[in-house]
Short mmCIF file of C-alpha atoms and ligand atoms in Angstrom, two decimals:
data_model
loop_
_atom_site.label_atom_id
_atom_site.label_comp_id
_atom_site.label_asym_id
_atom_site.label_seq_id
_atom_site.Cartn_x
_atom_site.Cartn_y
_atom_site.Cartn_z
CA MET E 1 98.68 119.75 84.14
CA LYS E 2 99.69 116.79 86.33
CA LEU E 3 100.55 116.15 89.96
CA VAL E 4 103.48 113.75 90.35
CA VAL E 5 103.41 112.13 93.83
CA ALA E 6 106.67 110.42 94.65
CA VAL E 7 107.40 108.41 97.80
CA VAL E 8 111.14 108.20 98.29
CA GLN E 9 113.55 107.17 101.04
CA ASP E 10 114.66 109.86 103.45
CA GLN E 11 118.30 109.29 102.45
CA ASP E 12 117.48 110.45 98.87
CA SER E 13 115.20 113.39 99.74
CA ASN E 14 117.78 116.18 99.91
CA ARG E 15 119.47 115.13 96.68
CA LEU E 16 116.13 114.89 94.92
CA SER E 17 114.95 118.19 96.28
CA ASN E 18 118.10 119.95 94.98
CA ALA E 19 117.85 118.23 91.61
CA LEU E 20 114.20 119.20 91.18
CA THR E 21 114.99 122.83 91.99
CA LYS E 22 117.98 122.81 89.62
CA ASN E 23 115.70 121.48 86.83
CA ASP E 24 113.10 124.23 87.50
CA PHE E 25 110.48 122.00 89.08
CA ARG E 26 108.47 123.22 92.02
CA ALA E 27 107.89 120.69 94.75
CA THR E 28 106.53 120.25 98.27
CA LYS E 29 108.08 117.73 100.60
CA LEU E 30 105.93 115.91 103.14
CA ALA E 31 107.19 113.72 105.97
CA SER E 32 105.45 110.39 105.55
CA THR E 33 105.50 106.90 107.03
CA GLY E 34 105.53 103.63 105.13
CA GLY E 35 102.59 101.40 106.00
CA PHE E 36 104.69 98.20 105.88
CA LEU E 37 108.02 99.18 107.51
CA LYS E 38 106.34 101.81 109.69
CA SER E 39 109.42 103.99 109.31
CA GLY E 40 109.83 107.46 107.88
CA ASN E 41 109.97 108.27 104.21
CA THR E 42 109.42 111.45 102.20
CA THR E 43 106.60 112.22 99.82
CA PHE E 44 107.12 114.84 97.09
CA LEU E 45 104.21 116.69 95.48
CA ILE E 46 105.34 118.06 92.11
CA GLY E 47 102.89 120.07 90.03
CA THR E 48 104.01 120.32 86.43
CA GLU E 49 102.85 120.60 82.79
CA ASP E 50 101.98 117.34 80.98
CA SER E 51 104.93 117.72 78.62
CA LEU E 52 107.41 117.91 81.54
CA VAL E 53 106.27 114.75 83.31
CA PRO E 54 108.87 112.52 81.55
CA LYS E 55 111.61 114.91 82.65
CA ALA E 56 110.34 114.90 86.22
CA LEU E 57 110.35 111.08 86.16
CA ASP E 58 113.97 111.13 84.82
CA VAL E 59 115.08 113.42 87.69
CA ILE E 60 113.37 111.18 90.26
CA ARG E 61 114.87 108.02 88.67
CA GLU E 62 118.39 109.50 88.65
CA ASN E 63 118.30 110.61 92.29
CA CYS E 64 116.60 107.71 94.11
CA ARG E 65 118.05 104.29 94.53
CA ALA E 66 116.80 101.00 95.85
CA ARG E 67 118.19 99.69 99.13
CA ASP E 68 117.73 96.54 101.11
CA GLN E 69 116.27 97.07 104.57
CA MET E 70 115.79 94.62 107.40
CA VAL E 71 112.33 94.32 108.94
CA ALA E 72 112.56 93.49 112.64
CA PRO E 73 109.94 91.05 113.89
CA ILE E 74 107.13 92.56 116.02
CA SER E 75 105.68 90.08 118.43
CA PRO E 76 101.89 89.76 118.39
CA MET E 77 100.35 91.31 121.53
CA GLY E 78 97.98 88.70 122.79
CA GLY E 79 96.63 88.26 119.32
CA ASN E 80 96.83 85.95 116.35
CA ALA E 81 100.32 84.50 115.89
CA ASP E 82 99.54 82.93 112.51
CA SER E 83 101.31 85.66 110.54
CA TYR E 84 104.18 86.15 113.03
CA ILE E 85 107.63 85.71 111.50
CA PRO E 86 110.14 85.27 114.39
CA TYR E 87 113.24 86.36 112.48
CA PRO E 88 114.30 89.58 110.61
CA VAL E 89 113.35 89.66 106.89
CA GLU E 90 115.12 91.70 104.18
CA VAL E 91 112.98 93.76 101.77
CA GLU E 92 114.07 95.94 98.86
CA VAL E 93 112.77 99.49 99.28
CA GLY E 94 112.49 101.99 96.46
CA GLY E 95 114.11 103.74 94.54
CA ALA E 96 110.75 105.60 94.31
CA THR E 97 107.02 104.86 94.20
CA VAL E 98 105.49 107.35 91.79
CA PHE E 99 101.87 108.20 90.97
CA VAL E 100 100.92 110.66 88.20
CA LEU E 101 97.51 112.29 88.68
CA PRO E 102 95.50 114.57 86.35
CA ILE E 103 94.85 118.05 87.83
CA GLU E 104 91.34 119.45 87.27
CA GLN E 105 92.24 122.99 88.32
CA PHE E 106 95.37 124.80 89.51
CA HIS E 107 95.17 128.09 91.41
CA HIS E 108 98.04 130.09 92.78
CA PHE E 109 96.68 133.10 94.65
P1 LIG R 201 106.45 100.66 103.11
O1 LIG R 201 105.00 100.46 103.11
O2 LIG R 201 107.11 100.81 104.46
O3 LIG R 201 107.13 99.46 102.30
C1 LIG R 201 108.58 99.32 102.25
C2 LIG R 201 108.92 98.12 101.40
O4 LIG R 201 108.41 96.92 101.96
C3 LIG R 201 108.30 98.17 100.00
O5 LIG R 201 109.14 98.93 99.14
C4 LIG R 201 108.24 96.68 99.61
O6 LIG R 201 109.51 96.21 99.14
C5 LIG R 201 107.96 96.05 100.95
N1 LIG R 201 106.57 95.78 101.13
C6 LIG R 201 105.55 96.68 101.29
N2 LIG R 201 104.43 96.03 101.52
C7 LIG R 201 104.63 94.73 101.53
C8 LIG R 201 103.85 93.53 101.72
N3 LIG R 201 102.55 93.65 101.95
N4 LIG R 201 104.48 92.35 101.66
C9 LIG R 201 105.82 92.27 101.43
N5 LIG R 201 106.60 93.32 101.23
C10 LIG R 201 106.03 94.53 101.30
P2 LIG R 201 108.50 99.85 98.00
O7 LIG R 201 107.53 99.00 97.20
O8 LIG R 201 109.61 100.46 97.22
O9 LIG R 201 107.65 100.98 98.73
C11 LIG R 201 108.29 102.04 99.42
C12 LIG R 201 107.25 102.92 100.11
O10 LIG R 201 106.41 103.50 99.08
C13 LIG R 201 106.26 102.16 101.00
O11 LIG R 201 106.85 101.98 102.28
C14 LIG R 201 105.05 103.07 100.99
O12 LIG R 201 105.26 104.21 101.87
C15 LIG R 201 105.11 103.63 99.55
N6 LIG R 201 104.20 102.81 98.67
C16 LIG R 201 104.52 101.73 97.96
N7 LIG R 201 103.51 101.29 97.25
C17 LIG R 201 102.46 102.10 97.54
C18 LIG R 201 101.11 102.16 97.14
N8 LIG R 201 100.58 101.25 96.25
N9 LIG R 201 100.30 103.11 97.61
C19 LIG R 201 100.79 104.04 98.51
N10 LIG R 201 102.10 104.04 98.93
C20 LIG R 201 102.92 103.09 98.46
#
């Protein structure tokens, strides 16, 4: 068994949630925050059999897309200004950042 952890953009989370359910995957959605943009994203925990991991990855790939997002500059508060960029920068976010972890035990009481 594997745990698929997928960090996706909030805009894709409902569509992905529906698609996972439709394809018989069980998933838990967690509200999360990106360390770089410091804005909300959604993390899915999907427990599934090893043989179904490729299908789960397909569903994630089909329902999450990359988008460009502007990062507003945050002025340094009385600190080091060396890394300060005084203008907005565009970064590409997503479609999805996915980790696949082995599960030692699974219990469902
Ligand atoms: P954030 O950390 O808010 O990052 C948003 C986007 O900013 C990233 O998109 C990437 O394009 C850019 N970015 C992140 N760190 C950067 C840096 N140090 N320098 C320049 N650009 C940087 P994605 O790579 O698609 O990541 C989307 C979200 O997935 C991330 O949001 C974070 O929540 C999660 N994530 C990505 N890689 C991760 C990792 N190795 N471990 C844990 N979470 C990760």
